[in-house]
Amino acid sequence: MTEHNNTLLSEKLDEMERIKTDSNYLRGTIAEGLEDGITGAISAEDTKLLKFHGSYQQDDRDLRDERRRQKLEPAYSFMIRVRVPGGTATPEQWLAMDDIADEYANGTLKLTTRQAFQFHGILKRNLKSSMQNINSALMDSLAACGDVNRNVMCNPNPYQSEIHQEVNDLAGGISDYLSPRTGAYHEIWLDEEKILDTRDDSEEVEPIYGKTYLPRKFKIGIAVPPSNDIDVYSQDLGFIAIIENGELTGFNISIGGGMGMTHGNTDTYPQVGRVIGYCPKDKVKEVAEKIVTIQRDYGNRTDRKQARFKYTVDAKGVDWIREELNNRLGWELHGTKDFHFDHNGDRYGWTKGKGRWHFTLFIQNGRVKDTEDYQLKTALREIADIHTGDFRLTPNQNLVIANVTDQKKKQIQAIIDKYGVTDGENYSGLRRNSMACVAFPTCGLAMAESERYLPSLINKIEEILDEAGLNEEEITIRMSGCPNGCSRPALAEIAFIGKAPDKYNMYLGGGFTGNRLNKLYKENIGEKEILESLRPIIIKYGKERYEGEHFGDFVIRAGIIEEVHSGQDFHS
Amino acid sequence: MQLTVTNSPFNEEQTEKINQILPTLTPEQKIWFSGYLTANQQSEAKIGIDAPSREVAEYLLNTEIPSKTREITILYGSETGNAQSIAETLEGRLKENEFTVKLSSMENFKPKDLKKVQDLFIISATHGEGEPPDNAATFHEFIHGRKAPKLSDLRYSVLALGDQSYEFFCQTGKDFDERLEALGGERLSPRVDCDLDFDEPAEKWMEGILSSLADSAASVSTSAADTESAQSSNTQKYSRTNPYRAEVLENINLNGRGSNKEVRHIELSLEDFGESFEPGDCLGVFPENDARIVDQLLETFGWNPETDVEINADGETLPLAEALTSRFEITKLTKPLLIKAAEIFGNTALKEVVNEEGWIQSYIEGRDLIDLIGDFPAADLHPETLLQILRKLPAREYSIASSYKANPDEVHLTVGAVRYNAHDRDRSGVCSVQFAERIEPGDTVPVYVKKNPNFKFPFNEETPVIMIGPGTGVAPFRAYMEEREELELEGKTWLFFGEQHFTTDFLYQTEWQSWLKDGVLSRLDLAFSRDTDEKIYVQHRIEQNSKEFYQWLNEGAALYVCGDEKSMAKDVHYAIRTVLEKEGGLSEEDAESYLLQLKKDKRYQRDVY
C-alpha cells in the first residue's frame, strides 16, 4: 500500500489527507474543542475528524441569517449517527435511544436510509453525555460517518427469518472487522486512558486502513433476493445472498455503485454496481477486506469529488479490479449465480415467519416524533416497554417490530390501535414507496427542502394519481436536498434533487427494483412546473401501460426519457 | 500635482521652481529624488537640521511616489472555495508586480475599514436564488445599508462567479458592482461574469486588472492634497435642555429565539452632532409614553385628546394627548404627587389614607396613574390641574456601547426591555419598551451625551484591565474594546460575562469571539446560570479563577464592574474580597481596606444601577 500512496504524494493531495495524517488517528483537538465554552462549535478541522466518530457539526439554517444580525454565532448543534449493523436493535436499546432524543436531542429520532439511528440538535456541552449514554446501550457511533466503512446494511426481511439471522450476523461481522482500531473514540468520549503512540507505525494501529484511512466513505450492503430493499447497486460493495435449497450458500459480489455527484460537474455521476462473481459465505469478510484495501491503495486522494470507489472501478475497469482482487485473495472468484429481484421497497403490515410475527410499519421519511395528531414516538415507546423480540430499521426508513410471540401480538396490536400506528395501508402506493433525506434546517449541505417538503408534494401528486386511477400503484419517489443523494434518488422512478430553495432537478426512469439509474428530465423547476410536467406523463401511464409495467419502465418505453445503462451515460 | 504656498511648506519662489521641475520627472526619477532627500535628511539630522527641510523630505516621501503606493484590497465571498482560490491567485500576481496587497474574506473584513480602501477587487460567488454566500452576507448588507460610506476615492473591479442554470445568475457580483459605482467608486476594469467553467474568464479579468493598473501607474498621480478645513472647536451645541434628534440606524434584538430576555442593540446616527465621548460615558434619551396608556388615561377622565393645554410656565401649549405622551411622567407615582392628588381629586377616601403612616410608600410601589384614578376616582378634574401635579418625563441614561474613535458618526446602546406584572397588570419600562416595540430605523429620538468621570478606562498598554459586566452591564466594555482595537493597544484585558443561556443570551457573542481571536481581549470567562443544574454566576467564575485574578491585581490591574447593583455588584464585591483573603492571606477587614484603597486609586470603578 505504501508504494501506491507514495506515488500519489507527488501530486497535490487533498487537504483532508493532511488532516487525517496529522490527526494522530482521528484525535485532532476534539477533546480540547469540547472544553471551549466561548463557542458552541469546534474547529473546522476537528469537524472533519468528528465525522469518523459518527457526528456532524450542524447549525439551524432557518436561524442562520437572523442570528448573524443578532451578533450571535450560528445555532450550532451536533448530529450523532448510531451504527446499527443490519438495523437490528433490542427493545432496551430502543428505549435508550428514545431517552437520549428527549434528554439531549430535539425530541425526535431519525431512522436513516442506511438503517441507523440519528439524533439532531445536540448541543456541544451535551455531546459527550449523549455518546456515553449510547455506549451504555451497547451501541456506538464510531465510523458511522467519515472516510471508512460505514454502517453495514442488511435486509431485515421478516418473512425469511431462517436466512435473516445468518445474514444479519454476517453484516455485524463485517462491520466489526472493518471498524477503525484507533483508541481515539474511547479516549475522547468514554474517558478511557490514553494509549500513547510511541511507535509511529500505522499498521500497528490501523492494520487495514493505515494512517490516512480510505480516500472517501465506503458503503457495504447485503441484499436477500427477491428484495433489493438495501439498494445493493448503490453500494460501493454489495453482496447478494444466494439461497440454494433453503440454505444460504454464498454471495454474488457487486462493486462500484454510489449515489453522490456535484451539480454542474459532469465528471461526477451516480453509478450502479456491477456484479463480478460469487464467493462462498465463509469468504465474505476476506473479500470485503481485500476490496477495501484495493480502494485504499488506488482510490483518488487528490480530488475528493473523484474519490469514491465507483470512480476507481470506472477508471481501472471492472476486469482489472476482479484480477487484482483474485491476486490479493490468492484464489479466484466463482462465476455469478442466478438471482432475481422484485422490488426495493418495504412490505408492510403483519407477516409470519419461523413461528414469530413481524409488523412493518410505515414511518414517513423515518422521522419518529410525536405530533398532536399522531403520537408515534410514544406508541413505539410503549411497544418497546413490553416487546420481547427486536426492532429492525429498514433501508427505506421504516420499522419492523420483529419476532413477536403469539401472546405479545395482541398486546402490541392494542397499542397499535390505540395510537393509530399505521402500516401505510391507507396511503397511496407512491407514498408507501417514498423517501426523503433530512436537508433543512440541520443539514449543512442542503440546497433545498426535502423531509419537510416531500409529504406535501406527494399530496399534490396523489390528486393526479387519483384522476389516473393509480392510487394503489407502487411507484418509487425519492427526494434529496442536495446531489450527495442520501435518499438514493438516482435509483427512483421519480426523483428530485435540490438546486436552490424551492427548486429541484427532476429525474425519471429509475428501475423499480433499484437496478437502473434514472435520468434528468427537467432542470431547476419549482412545484408548479413539477406538477405540470408530471401530470400528462402519469395520465398517459394510467392509460397506456402494459399489465404489471412499472412507471420507470413505461417512461422509457414511451420515449419520454432515455434509458441509462451506466453512470457514465447519466449526463449524456 | 500643483504645489502652492498654502498646501506645502515652501515659499513662493520655491514652489514655482519645484512646479517647473516636477511634471518633467519620470516616476523613477521621482523615487530616486525622494530617496536622495531622505538619505540627505538623515545625515543632516545628525548635525541638527532645521524643521522646514525635514518637512520637505517627508512631504515628498509621503505623496510623490507613483500610484503603486495605492494599496490594493482583495475581498472574496466564497461558497465552495473557488472565489477564494482566484483571490489568492490574483494576490500572487499583484505581489509579483510589486503592488501592496491585502487579501481577506468578506467575513473577516471590518466594514468600517471600507472607507480607507483605495483599490478594491471583489470576487464573489452567488448563493441559491441570487443571495450572497453566507460569508459575504454581512458585508453585502453593510454596503447596501444606510451606513455605507461615500467611496469617491475608490477604484474597483468585480469578478462574479455563478451558474447559468439559475435565474439570478451572478447576482451578488452584479450587486457589488452596481453598488460600488453608486457609492462613488470608479470602475477600473469592467465586471466579468463567470459560469461554472470560470477559469478562462477569470484569467481575462485578472489580465484586465493588471493592464489597467499598469496604465494608471504610468500616468502621473495628480491627487491633490486635501486641505482639510480646521475641525470645528469642541463647543457643545447640544445638551440635556437642547437635545439632538438622532436618527435610529439599527434596532436589533440581541437575544436568540426562545430566550426569556429581550435586549435591544440600538445604533443611532450622530452625523453633525459635533461632540465626542469616551468609553464609560452615557447617552441620555428622552422617551415617550405608550400611546395605549395615554389613551386609557384620557378615556378614564373623559378628556378630549385634542384640547390644547399649557405645558409649562412659559405658556407653551400642546394638544393634551401629545403633552401626556411626550412631556409628563404617567407611569410612576411619587409621594408629592399623592399628597397633591388628595387635594385636587376631591376623593375623601384618598384624603384619609394619604395621612396614614407608611401608606403612600407601600401604595406607590409598582402602581401608576391609571391605578390611582381607578382606586380613587377624581371628580370633575380639569386636565391642566392634573398636569400641574405631574413630573416632567425624565430622560433615561444608558451606558454607551460604542467607541467614538472607532465610529465617530454613531452611538450604540444596549437596552434591556423591562417588562413585569404588578398588581394584576402587565407593565413595561417607558424607554426600554419604546425601543423594543415602538421605534424603527428611520425614526428619531432626542438624545444628549452625559460624561461619566467616575467610570474612566486606562489607555496605556501596561495596566491590565478586568471587566465584570453580566447582562446589559457589558455595554461600556464593548465601547472600550472597540476603542482599544481602534487605537491598536496591546496589553491584557479580561472580561467576565454572564446571562441565563449560552445559546440565546450571549450578548455580542461574535464580537467577543473576534476580539479574543485578535488578542484585543486576552481572557473571557462566562457564566450561564440556567444551562446547568447549579446556577453559576460571574462571581463564581471570579472565585474559580482566584489565582489568576489575584495575580492580575498584583500586576496593577484595574477593576470595572457594570450592571445590576442589588443582585450582582454586591456579590462580585464579596467574591473579589474572597480572592484577596484566599490568595493574599488577608483578613476580611484588610481585604476591605485593600479594596477601598483600590477605589481611591481609581483602580476599582463601578457603574451600577
mmCIF file of C-alpha atoms in Angstrom, chain A residues 96 113 122 126 128 130 132 152 164 184 208 216-217 222 285 327 347 452 457 459 462 468 471 532 547 571:
data_model
loop_
_atom_site.group_PDB
_atom_site.id
_atom_site.type_symbol
_atom_site.label_atom_id
_atom_site.label_comp_id
_atom_site.label_asym_id
_atom_site.label_seq_id
_atom_site.Cartn_x
_atom_site.Cartn_y
_atom_site.Cartn_z
ATOM 1 C CA ALA A 96 -32.250 4.198 25.434
ATOM 2 C CA THR A 113 -31.738 5.253 4.784
ATOM 3 C CA ILE A 122 -27.419 18.021 20.413
ATOM 4 C CA ASN A 126 -24.218 17.528 25.871
ATOM 5 C CA LYS A 128 -20.135 13.640 25.493
ATOM 6 C CA SER A 130 -25.001 11.565 24.669
ATOM 7 C CA GLN A 132 -21.777 7.831 26.862
ATOM 8 C CA VAL A 152 -23.197 -2.318 7.038
ATOM 9 C CA HIS A 164 -32.110 -13.408 8.028
ATOM 10 C CA ALA A 184 -9.428 7.955 19.918
ATOM 11 C CA ILE A 208 -6.453 -2.373 7.408
ATOM 12 C CA ARG A 216 -13.603 8.628 0.877
ATOM 13 C CA LYS A 217 -16.564 6.954 2.571
ATOM 14 C CA ILE A 222 -26.197 -7.244 1.829
ATOM 15 C CA LYS A 285 -15.084 -10.933 5.264
ATOM 16 C CA ASN A 327 -4.457 -11.728 -6.729
ATOM 17 C CA ARG A 347 -43.675 -4.918 2.530
ATOM 18 C CA ARG A 452 -40.150 18.872 5.359
ATOM 19 C CA LEU A 457 -45.661 17.408 -2.724
ATOM 20 C CA ASN A 459 -50.332 15.106 -1.548
ATOM 21 C CA GLU A 462 -51.754 11.928 -5.390
ATOM 22 C CA ALA A 468 -55.479 8.406 -13.432
ATOM 23 C CA ASN A 471 -53.639 5.366 -6.265
ATOM 24 C CA GLU A 532 -47.450 20.357 -14.813
ATOM 25 C CA GLU A 547 -50.058 -5.100 -17.274
ATOM 26 C CA HIS A 571 -25.300 13.182 -18.060
#
